[in-house]
Short mmCIF file of C-alpha atoms in Angstrom, two decimals:
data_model
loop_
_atom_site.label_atom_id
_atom_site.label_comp_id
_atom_site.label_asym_id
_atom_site.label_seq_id
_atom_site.Cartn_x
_atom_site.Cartn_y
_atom_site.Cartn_z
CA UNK A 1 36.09 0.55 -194.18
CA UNK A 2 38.84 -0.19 -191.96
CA UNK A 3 39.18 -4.34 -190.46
CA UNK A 4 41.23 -5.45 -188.15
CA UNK A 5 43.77 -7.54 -188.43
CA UNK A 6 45.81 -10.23 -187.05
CA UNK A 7 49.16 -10.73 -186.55
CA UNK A 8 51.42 -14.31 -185.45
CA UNK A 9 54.77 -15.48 -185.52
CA UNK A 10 55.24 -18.73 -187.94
CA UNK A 11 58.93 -20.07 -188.28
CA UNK A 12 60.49 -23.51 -188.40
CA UNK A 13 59.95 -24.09 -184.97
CA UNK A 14 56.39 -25.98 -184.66
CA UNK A 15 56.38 -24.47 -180.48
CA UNK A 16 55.96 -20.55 -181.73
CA UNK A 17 51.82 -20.84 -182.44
CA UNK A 18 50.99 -20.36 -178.74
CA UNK A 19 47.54 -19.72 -179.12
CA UNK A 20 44.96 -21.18 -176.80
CA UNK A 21 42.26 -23.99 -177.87
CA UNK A 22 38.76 -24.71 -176.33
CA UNK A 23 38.82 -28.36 -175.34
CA UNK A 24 36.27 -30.55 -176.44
CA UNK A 25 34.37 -30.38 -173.38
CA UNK A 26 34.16 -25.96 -173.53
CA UNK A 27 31.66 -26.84 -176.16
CA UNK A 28 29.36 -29.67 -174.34
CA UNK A 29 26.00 -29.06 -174.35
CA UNK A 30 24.76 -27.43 -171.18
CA UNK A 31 21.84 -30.11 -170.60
CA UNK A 32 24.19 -32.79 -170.22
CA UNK A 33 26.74 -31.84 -167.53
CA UNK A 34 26.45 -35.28 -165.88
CA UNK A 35 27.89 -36.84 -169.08
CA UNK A 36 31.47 -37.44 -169.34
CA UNK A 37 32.58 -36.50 -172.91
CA UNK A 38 35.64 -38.85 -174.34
CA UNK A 39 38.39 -37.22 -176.76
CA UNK A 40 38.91 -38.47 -179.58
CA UNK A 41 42.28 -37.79 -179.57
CA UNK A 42 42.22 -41.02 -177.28
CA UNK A 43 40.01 -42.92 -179.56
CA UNK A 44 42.21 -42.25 -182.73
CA UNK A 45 45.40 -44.42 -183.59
CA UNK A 46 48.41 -42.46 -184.48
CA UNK A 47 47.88 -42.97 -188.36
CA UNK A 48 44.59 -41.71 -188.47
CA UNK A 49 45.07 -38.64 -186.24
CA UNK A 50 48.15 -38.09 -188.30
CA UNK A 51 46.24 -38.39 -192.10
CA UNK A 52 43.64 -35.57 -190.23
CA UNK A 53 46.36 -33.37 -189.15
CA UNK A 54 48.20 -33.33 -192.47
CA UNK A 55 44.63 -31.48 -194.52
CA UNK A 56 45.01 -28.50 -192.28
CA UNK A 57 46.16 -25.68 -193.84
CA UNK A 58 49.74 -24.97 -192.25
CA UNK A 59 49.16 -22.85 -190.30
CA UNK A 60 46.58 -24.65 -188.61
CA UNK A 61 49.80 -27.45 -188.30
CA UNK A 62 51.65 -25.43 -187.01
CA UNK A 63 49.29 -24.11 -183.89
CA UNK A 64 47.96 -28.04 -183.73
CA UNK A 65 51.84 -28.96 -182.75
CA UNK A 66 50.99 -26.64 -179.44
CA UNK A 67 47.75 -28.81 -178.44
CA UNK A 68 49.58 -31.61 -176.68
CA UNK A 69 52.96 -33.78 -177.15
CA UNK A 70 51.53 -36.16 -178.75
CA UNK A 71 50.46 -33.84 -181.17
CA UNK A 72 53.69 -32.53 -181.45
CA UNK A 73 55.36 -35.75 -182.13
CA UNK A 74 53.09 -36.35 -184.96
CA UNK A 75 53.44 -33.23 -186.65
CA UNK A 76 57.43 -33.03 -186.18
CA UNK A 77 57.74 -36.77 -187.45
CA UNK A 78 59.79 -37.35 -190.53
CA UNK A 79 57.34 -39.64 -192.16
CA UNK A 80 54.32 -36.70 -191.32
CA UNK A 81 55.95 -34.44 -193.21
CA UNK A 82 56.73 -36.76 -196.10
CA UNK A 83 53.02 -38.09 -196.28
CA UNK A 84 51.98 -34.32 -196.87
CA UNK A 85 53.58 -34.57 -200.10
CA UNK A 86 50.63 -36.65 -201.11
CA UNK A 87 48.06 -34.37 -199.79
CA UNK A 88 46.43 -31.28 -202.07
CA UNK A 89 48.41 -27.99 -202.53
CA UNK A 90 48.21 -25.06 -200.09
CA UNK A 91 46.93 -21.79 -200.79
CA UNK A 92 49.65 -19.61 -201.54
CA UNK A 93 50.32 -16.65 -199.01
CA UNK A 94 51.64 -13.57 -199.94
CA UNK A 95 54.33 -11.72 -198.39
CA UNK A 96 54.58 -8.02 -198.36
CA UNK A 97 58.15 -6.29 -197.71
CA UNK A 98 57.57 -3.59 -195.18
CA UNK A 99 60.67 -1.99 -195.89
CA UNK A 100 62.81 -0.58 -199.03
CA UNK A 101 65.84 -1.44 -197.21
CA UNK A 102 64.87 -4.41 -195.08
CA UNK A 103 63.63 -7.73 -196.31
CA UNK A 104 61.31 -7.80 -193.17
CA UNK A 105 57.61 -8.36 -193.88
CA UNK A 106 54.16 -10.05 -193.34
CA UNK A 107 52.61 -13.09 -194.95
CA UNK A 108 48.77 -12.72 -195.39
CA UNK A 109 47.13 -16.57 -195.57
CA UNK A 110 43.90 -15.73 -197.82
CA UNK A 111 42.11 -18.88 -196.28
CA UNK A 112 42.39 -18.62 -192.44
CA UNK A 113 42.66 -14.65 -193.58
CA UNK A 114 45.51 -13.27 -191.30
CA UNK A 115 48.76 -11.99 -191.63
CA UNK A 116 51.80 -13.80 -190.14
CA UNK A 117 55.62 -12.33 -189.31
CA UNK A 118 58.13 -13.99 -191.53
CA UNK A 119 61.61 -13.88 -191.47
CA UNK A 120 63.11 -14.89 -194.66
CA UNK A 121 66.20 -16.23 -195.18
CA UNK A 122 69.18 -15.70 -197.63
CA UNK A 123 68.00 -12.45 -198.81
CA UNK A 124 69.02 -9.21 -197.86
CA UNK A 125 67.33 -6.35 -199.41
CA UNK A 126 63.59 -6.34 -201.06
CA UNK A 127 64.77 -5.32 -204.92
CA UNK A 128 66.46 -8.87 -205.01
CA UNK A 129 64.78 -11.10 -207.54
CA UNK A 130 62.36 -13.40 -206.39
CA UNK A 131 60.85 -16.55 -208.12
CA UNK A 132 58.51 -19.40 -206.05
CA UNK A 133 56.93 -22.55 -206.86
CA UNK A 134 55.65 -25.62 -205.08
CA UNK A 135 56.88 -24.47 -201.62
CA UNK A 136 60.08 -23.26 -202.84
CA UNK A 137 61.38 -19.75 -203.18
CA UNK A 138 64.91 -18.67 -205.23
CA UNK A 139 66.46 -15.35 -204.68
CA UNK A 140 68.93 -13.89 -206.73
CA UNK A 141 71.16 -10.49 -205.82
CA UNK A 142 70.14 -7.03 -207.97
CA UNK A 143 73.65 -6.00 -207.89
CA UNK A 144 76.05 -8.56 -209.24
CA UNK A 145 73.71 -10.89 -210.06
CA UNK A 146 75.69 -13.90 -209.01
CA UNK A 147 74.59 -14.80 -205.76
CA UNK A 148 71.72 -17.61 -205.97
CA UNK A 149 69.60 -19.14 -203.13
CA UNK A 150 67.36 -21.43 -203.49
CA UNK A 151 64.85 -21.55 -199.52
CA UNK A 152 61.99 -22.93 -198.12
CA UNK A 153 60.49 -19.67 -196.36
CA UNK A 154 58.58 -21.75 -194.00
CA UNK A 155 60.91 -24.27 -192.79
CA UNK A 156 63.83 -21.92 -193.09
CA UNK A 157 66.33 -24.05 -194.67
CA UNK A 158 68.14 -23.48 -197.97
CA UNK A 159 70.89 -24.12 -200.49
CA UNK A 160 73.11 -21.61 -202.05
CA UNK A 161 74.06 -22.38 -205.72
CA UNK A 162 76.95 -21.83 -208.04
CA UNK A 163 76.92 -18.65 -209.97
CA UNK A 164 75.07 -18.61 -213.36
CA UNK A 165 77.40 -18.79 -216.65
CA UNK A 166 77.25 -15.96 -218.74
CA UNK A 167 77.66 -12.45 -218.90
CA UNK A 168 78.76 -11.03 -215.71
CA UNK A 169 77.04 -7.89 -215.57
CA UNK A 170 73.81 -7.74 -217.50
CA UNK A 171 71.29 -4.78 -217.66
CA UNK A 172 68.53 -6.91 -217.37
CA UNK A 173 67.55 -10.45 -216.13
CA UNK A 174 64.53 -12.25 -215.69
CA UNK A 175 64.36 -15.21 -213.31
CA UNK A 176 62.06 -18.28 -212.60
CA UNK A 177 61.99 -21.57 -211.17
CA UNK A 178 59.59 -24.71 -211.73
CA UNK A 179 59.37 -27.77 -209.08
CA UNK A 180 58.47 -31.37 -209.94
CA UNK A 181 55.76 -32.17 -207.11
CA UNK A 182 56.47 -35.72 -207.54
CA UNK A 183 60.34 -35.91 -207.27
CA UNK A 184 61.41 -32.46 -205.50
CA UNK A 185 63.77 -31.42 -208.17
CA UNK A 186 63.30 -28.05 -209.57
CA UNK A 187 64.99 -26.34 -212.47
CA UNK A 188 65.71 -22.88 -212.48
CA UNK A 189 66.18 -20.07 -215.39
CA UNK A 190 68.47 -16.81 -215.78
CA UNK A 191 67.40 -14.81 -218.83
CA UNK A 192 70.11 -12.14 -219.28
CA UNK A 193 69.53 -9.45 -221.91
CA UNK A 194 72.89 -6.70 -222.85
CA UNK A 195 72.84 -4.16 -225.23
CA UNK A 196 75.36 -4.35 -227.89
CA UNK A 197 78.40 -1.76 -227.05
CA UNK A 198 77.98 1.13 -229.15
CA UNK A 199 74.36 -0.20 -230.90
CA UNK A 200 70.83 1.44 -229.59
CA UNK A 201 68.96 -1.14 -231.80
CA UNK A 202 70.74 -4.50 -231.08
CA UNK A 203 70.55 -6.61 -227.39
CA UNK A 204 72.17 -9.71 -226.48
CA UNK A 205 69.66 -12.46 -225.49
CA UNK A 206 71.21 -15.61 -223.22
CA UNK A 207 69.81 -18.22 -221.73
CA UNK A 208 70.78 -19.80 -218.73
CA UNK A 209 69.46 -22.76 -217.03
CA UNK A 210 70.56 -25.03 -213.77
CA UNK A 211 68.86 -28.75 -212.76
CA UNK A 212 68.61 -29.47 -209.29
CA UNK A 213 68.68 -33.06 -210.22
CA UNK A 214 72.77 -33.16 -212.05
CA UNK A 215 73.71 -29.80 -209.74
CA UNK A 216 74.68 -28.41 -213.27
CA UNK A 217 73.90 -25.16 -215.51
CA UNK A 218 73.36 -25.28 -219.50
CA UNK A 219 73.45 -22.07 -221.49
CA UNK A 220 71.37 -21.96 -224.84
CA UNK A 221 72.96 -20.39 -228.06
CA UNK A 222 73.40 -16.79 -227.18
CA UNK A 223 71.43 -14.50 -229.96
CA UNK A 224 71.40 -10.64 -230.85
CA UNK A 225 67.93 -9.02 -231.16
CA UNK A 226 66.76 -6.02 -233.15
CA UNK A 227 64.70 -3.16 -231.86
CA UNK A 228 64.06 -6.06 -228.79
CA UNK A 229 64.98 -6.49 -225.46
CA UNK A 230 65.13 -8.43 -222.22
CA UNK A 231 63.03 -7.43 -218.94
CA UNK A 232 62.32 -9.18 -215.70
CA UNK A 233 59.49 -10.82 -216.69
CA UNK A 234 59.73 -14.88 -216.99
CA UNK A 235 58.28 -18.09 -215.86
CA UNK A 236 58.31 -21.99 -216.31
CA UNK A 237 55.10 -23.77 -217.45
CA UNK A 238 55.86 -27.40 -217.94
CA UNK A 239 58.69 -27.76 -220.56
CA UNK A 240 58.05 -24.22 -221.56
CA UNK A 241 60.06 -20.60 -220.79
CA UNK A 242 57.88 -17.89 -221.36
CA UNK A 243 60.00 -14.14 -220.71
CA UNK A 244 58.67 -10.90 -222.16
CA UNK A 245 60.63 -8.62 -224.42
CA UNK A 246 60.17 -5.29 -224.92
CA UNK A 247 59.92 -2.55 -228.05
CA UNK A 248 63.48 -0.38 -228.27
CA UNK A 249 62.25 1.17 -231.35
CA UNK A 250 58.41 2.69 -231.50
CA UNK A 251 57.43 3.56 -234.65
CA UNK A 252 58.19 2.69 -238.32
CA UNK A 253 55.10 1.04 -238.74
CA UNK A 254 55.36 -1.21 -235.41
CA UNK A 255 51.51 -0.87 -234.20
CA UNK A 256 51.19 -0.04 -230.28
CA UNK A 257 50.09 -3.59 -229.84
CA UNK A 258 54.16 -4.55 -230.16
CA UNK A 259 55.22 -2.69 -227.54
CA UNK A 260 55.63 -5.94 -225.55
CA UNK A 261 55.69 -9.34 -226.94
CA UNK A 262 56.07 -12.80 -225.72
CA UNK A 263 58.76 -15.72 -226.34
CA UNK A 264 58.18 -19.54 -226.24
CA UNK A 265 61.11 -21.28 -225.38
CA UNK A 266 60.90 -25.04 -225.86
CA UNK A 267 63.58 -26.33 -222.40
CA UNK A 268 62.61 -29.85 -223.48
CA UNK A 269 64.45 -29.35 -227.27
CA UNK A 270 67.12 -26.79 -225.90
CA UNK A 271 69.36 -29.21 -228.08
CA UNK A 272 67.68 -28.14 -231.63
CA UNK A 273 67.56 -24.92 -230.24
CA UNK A 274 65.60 -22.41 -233.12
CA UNK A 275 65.31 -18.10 -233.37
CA UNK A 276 63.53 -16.90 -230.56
CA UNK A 277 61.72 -14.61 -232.90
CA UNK A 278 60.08 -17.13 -234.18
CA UNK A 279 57.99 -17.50 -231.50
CA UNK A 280 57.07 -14.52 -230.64
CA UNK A 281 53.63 -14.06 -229.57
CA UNK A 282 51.56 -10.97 -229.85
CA UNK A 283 50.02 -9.34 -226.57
CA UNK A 284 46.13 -9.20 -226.71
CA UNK A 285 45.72 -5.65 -226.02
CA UNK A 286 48.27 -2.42 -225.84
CA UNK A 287 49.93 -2.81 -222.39
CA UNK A 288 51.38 -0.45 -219.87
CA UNK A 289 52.78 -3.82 -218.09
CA UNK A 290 52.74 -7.58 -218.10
CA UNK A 291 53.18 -10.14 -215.62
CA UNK A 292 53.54 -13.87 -215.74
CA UNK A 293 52.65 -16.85 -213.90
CA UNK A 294 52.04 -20.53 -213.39
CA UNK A 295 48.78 -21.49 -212.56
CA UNK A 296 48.11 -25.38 -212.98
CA UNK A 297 50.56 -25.73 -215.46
CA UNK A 298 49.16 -23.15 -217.92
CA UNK A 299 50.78 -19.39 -218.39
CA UNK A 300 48.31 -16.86 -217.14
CA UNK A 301 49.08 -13.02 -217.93
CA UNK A 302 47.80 -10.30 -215.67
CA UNK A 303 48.44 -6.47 -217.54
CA UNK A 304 47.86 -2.91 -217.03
CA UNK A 305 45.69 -2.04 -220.05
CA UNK A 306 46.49 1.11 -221.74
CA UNK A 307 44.77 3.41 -223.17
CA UNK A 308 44.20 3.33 -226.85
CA UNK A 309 45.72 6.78 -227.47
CA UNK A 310 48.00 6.84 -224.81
CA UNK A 311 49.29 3.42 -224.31
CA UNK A 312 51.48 4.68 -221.17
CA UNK A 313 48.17 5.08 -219.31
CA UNK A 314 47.03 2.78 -217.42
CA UNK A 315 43.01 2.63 -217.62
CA UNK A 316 42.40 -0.91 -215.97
CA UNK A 317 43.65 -4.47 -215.40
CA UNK A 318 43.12 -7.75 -217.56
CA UNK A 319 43.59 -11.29 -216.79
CA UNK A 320 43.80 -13.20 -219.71
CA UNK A 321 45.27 -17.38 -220.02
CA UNK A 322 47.42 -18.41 -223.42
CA UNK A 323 46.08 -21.52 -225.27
CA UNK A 324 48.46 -22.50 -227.77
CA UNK A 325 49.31 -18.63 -228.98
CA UNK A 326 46.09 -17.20 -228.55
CA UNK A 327 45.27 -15.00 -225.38
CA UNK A 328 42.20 -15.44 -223.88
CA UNK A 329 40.51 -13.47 -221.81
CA UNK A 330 39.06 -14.39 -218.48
CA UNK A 331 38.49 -11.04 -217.07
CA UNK A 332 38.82 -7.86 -216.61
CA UNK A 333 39.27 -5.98 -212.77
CA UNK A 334 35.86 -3.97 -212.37
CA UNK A 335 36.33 -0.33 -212.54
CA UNK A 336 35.33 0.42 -208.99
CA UNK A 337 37.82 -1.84 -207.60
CA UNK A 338 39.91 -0.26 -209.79
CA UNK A 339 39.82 2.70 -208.13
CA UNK A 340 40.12 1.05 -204.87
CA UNK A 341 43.72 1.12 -205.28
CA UNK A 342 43.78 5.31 -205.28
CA UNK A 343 46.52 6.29 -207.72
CA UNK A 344 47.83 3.53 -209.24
CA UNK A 345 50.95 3.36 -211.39
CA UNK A 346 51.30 1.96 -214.64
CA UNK A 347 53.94 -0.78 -213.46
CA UNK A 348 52.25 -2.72 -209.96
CA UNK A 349 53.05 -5.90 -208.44
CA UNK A 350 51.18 -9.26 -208.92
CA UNK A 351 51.53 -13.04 -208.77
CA UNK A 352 50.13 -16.07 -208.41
CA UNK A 353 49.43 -19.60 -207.54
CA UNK A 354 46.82 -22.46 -207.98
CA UNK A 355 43.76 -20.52 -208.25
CA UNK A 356 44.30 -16.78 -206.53
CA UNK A 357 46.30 -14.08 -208.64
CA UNK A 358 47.62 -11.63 -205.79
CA UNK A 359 47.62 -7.81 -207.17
CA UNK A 360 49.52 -4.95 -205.46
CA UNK A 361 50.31 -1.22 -206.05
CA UNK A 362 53.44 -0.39 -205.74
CA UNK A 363 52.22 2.52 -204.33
CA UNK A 364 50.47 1.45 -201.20
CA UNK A 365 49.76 -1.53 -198.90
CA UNK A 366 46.46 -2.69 -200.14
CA UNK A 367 46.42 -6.60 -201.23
CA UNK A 368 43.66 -7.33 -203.52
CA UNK A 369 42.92 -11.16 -204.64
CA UNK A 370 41.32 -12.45 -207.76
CA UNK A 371 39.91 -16.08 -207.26
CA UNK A 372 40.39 -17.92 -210.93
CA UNK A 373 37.50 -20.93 -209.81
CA UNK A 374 34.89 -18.85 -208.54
CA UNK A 375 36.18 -15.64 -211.15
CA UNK A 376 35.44 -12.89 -207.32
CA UNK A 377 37.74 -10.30 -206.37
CA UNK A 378 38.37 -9.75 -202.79
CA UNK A 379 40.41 -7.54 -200.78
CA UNK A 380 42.60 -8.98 -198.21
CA UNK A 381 42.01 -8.08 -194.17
CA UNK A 382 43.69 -5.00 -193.77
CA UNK A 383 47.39 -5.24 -193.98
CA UNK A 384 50.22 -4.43 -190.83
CA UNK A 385 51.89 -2.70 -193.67
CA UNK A 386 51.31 1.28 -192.70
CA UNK A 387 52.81 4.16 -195.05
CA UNK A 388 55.66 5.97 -193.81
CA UNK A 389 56.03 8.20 -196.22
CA UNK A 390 54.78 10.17 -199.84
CA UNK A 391 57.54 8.19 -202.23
CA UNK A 392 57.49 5.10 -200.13
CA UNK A 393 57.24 1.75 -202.52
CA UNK A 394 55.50 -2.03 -201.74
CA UNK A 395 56.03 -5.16 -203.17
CA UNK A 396 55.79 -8.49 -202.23
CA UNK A 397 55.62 -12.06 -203.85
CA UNK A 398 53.48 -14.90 -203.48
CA UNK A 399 53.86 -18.31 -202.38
CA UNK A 400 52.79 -22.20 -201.57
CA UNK A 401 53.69 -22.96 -197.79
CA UNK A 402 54.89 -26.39 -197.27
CA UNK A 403 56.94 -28.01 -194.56
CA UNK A 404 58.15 -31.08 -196.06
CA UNK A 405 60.16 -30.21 -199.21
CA UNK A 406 63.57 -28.88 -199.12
CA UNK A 407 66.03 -27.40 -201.55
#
């Protein structure tokens, strides 16, 4: 069933939302035309108006700043924007690349439920890695690797940092970042994975991470894994890394289930640093693909499910949360919306923040949302996002809008 959708510019400047807004008087009762309604936007002191204004979801802030000037000078005030620090998170948006070559896209807002043009800044093509949290989103070049950015998508602004030690040229990096609410620092991790010249079994593992807080990066003791390797799949929960490795050996008497595995890397005790390996974590189910995310501080995995005899297959999608090293499962997508996706490969697209996991083919435009509180699935209103063409590819990334943090 096809539903329409919306479309609006947001940027930094709080004058695009343009929209019109009944006054308060469009919406007096008929009966009592001899009345004379009073605003409240009279009534209300500048504090209290301004503690109102800052629970709207920002979008909302954004159109608000078009009411009036007074409204305007509340919402572009330095000390409005710092008390929203003290307010409860946004729902994260998602943005969807509309391009392969262009990082041009849309930004779907699951609770006002439209899509809004973004123009992001620092990146330049959609394969670039992407990591988000709190309101923050880091960027990182697919070619060289070396070029860093660290943004707030809504505000615009941004910081490019230094180039991460290491290994110049890896052939595979993961990449995350984690943001202290309270302070505005955020540290940020490079996971760089290189097979050993002239050795199919062996792969170079380093670790890499920068503090927003000294400006500086620390690289772990470098180690050389057998039969496992590096992917792009890594996040910060708390103190903890989390990346995924992945089988370069199948068989021997490695079960299916080892395909993928986990590693739990302490950042708190980098100092008494001890073999990855040793904690490796088991997936819960053979997987066709895995990926991580921070939601409320604990690691949440959603993964392609394969089948039993042929683990390449995808047959449906888990959700599953990891207490301690056990997964546990909290659910499983419902076949027929499933299938709502068409064909769907074995690799797709999916993040996450606060309580919505955000899934995505990467064959097609269709958004669906899982809510972890209320445990509903829920497609988003129909996308802007049109196929072009047969081989075309989608991705996207999700995250928190806020206007008052910077990088």
């Amino acid at each position: 069933m096809d539903v329409a959708w919306e479309t609006s510019n947001v940027d930094g400047d709080l004058l695009k939302e343009t929209d019109e807004f009944d006054t308060f008087s469009d919406h007096s009762d008929e009966d009592n035309q001899d009345s004379f309604p009073v605003s409240l936007d009279i009534i209300l002191p500048d504090d209290l108006l301004e503690r109102i204004l800052s629970f709207l979801p920002v979008a909302s802030i954004f159109q608000a700043s078009s009411v009036c000037w007074r409204w305007y000078e509340i919402v572009s005030s330095k000390r409005f924007q710092r008390n929203l620090s003290h307010v409860l998170p946004q729902k994260p948006w998602y943005f969807m690349f509309t391009s392969s070559h262009e990082p041009c896209g849309y930004a779907y807002d699951p609770i006002l439920k439209k899509w809004y043009g973004i123009d992001l800044p620092c990146i330049e093509t959609p394969n670039w890695f992407v990591a988000s949290s709190s309101g923050l989103v880091s960027f990182m070049d697919n070619d060289s690797r070396s070029r860093l950015y660290v943004c707030n998508p809504i505000t615009k602004r941004w910081r490019k940092l230094e180039e991460s030690p290491g290994l110049k040229f890896s052939d595979y990096s993961a990449f995350a970042i984690s943001v202290d609410r309270l302070s505005s620092y955020y540290k940020l991790s490079v996971v760089k994975s290189k097979q050993v010249p002239e050795n199919f079994i062996q792969w170079e593992i380093s670790i890499h991470l920068y503090d927003s807080k000294s400006m500086v990066w620390t690289t772990l003791p470098t180690e050389v894994l057998a039969g496992w390797r590096g992917g792009e799949e890594s996040v910060i929960c708390g103190r903890v890394l989390y990346f995924l490795i992945y089988a370069t050996v199948i068989g021997g008497g490695r079960h299916l289930d080892t395909r993928h595995g986990l590693i739990m890397c302490d950042l708190s005790a980098h100092s008494s640093h001890r073999p990855l390996l040793r904690s490796f974590i088991s997936m819960p189910c053979p997987l066709t693909c895995g990926r991580l995310m921070n939601l409320k501080d604990k690691l949440v995995m959603v993964g392609g499910i394969g089948k039993q005899d042929k683990p390449d297959i995808i047959k449906g999608i888990g959700i599953w949360v990891l207490h301690g090293k056990e997964w546990q499962e909290i659910a499983k997508m419902p076949q027929k919306v499933f299938q709502g996706f068409g064909e769907i490969d074995d690799v797709f697209a999916s993040s996450g923040y606060d309580d919505l996991i955000f899934i995505q083919s990467y064959g097609g435009p269709a958004l669906l949302v899982f809510d972890m509180s209320q445990k509903q699935w829920r497609w988003s209103q129909k996308s802007p996002v049109t196929k072009r063409f047969p081989l075309q590819l989608f991705s996207g990334f999700c995250f928190e809008p806020r206007l008052e943090i910077e990088p």
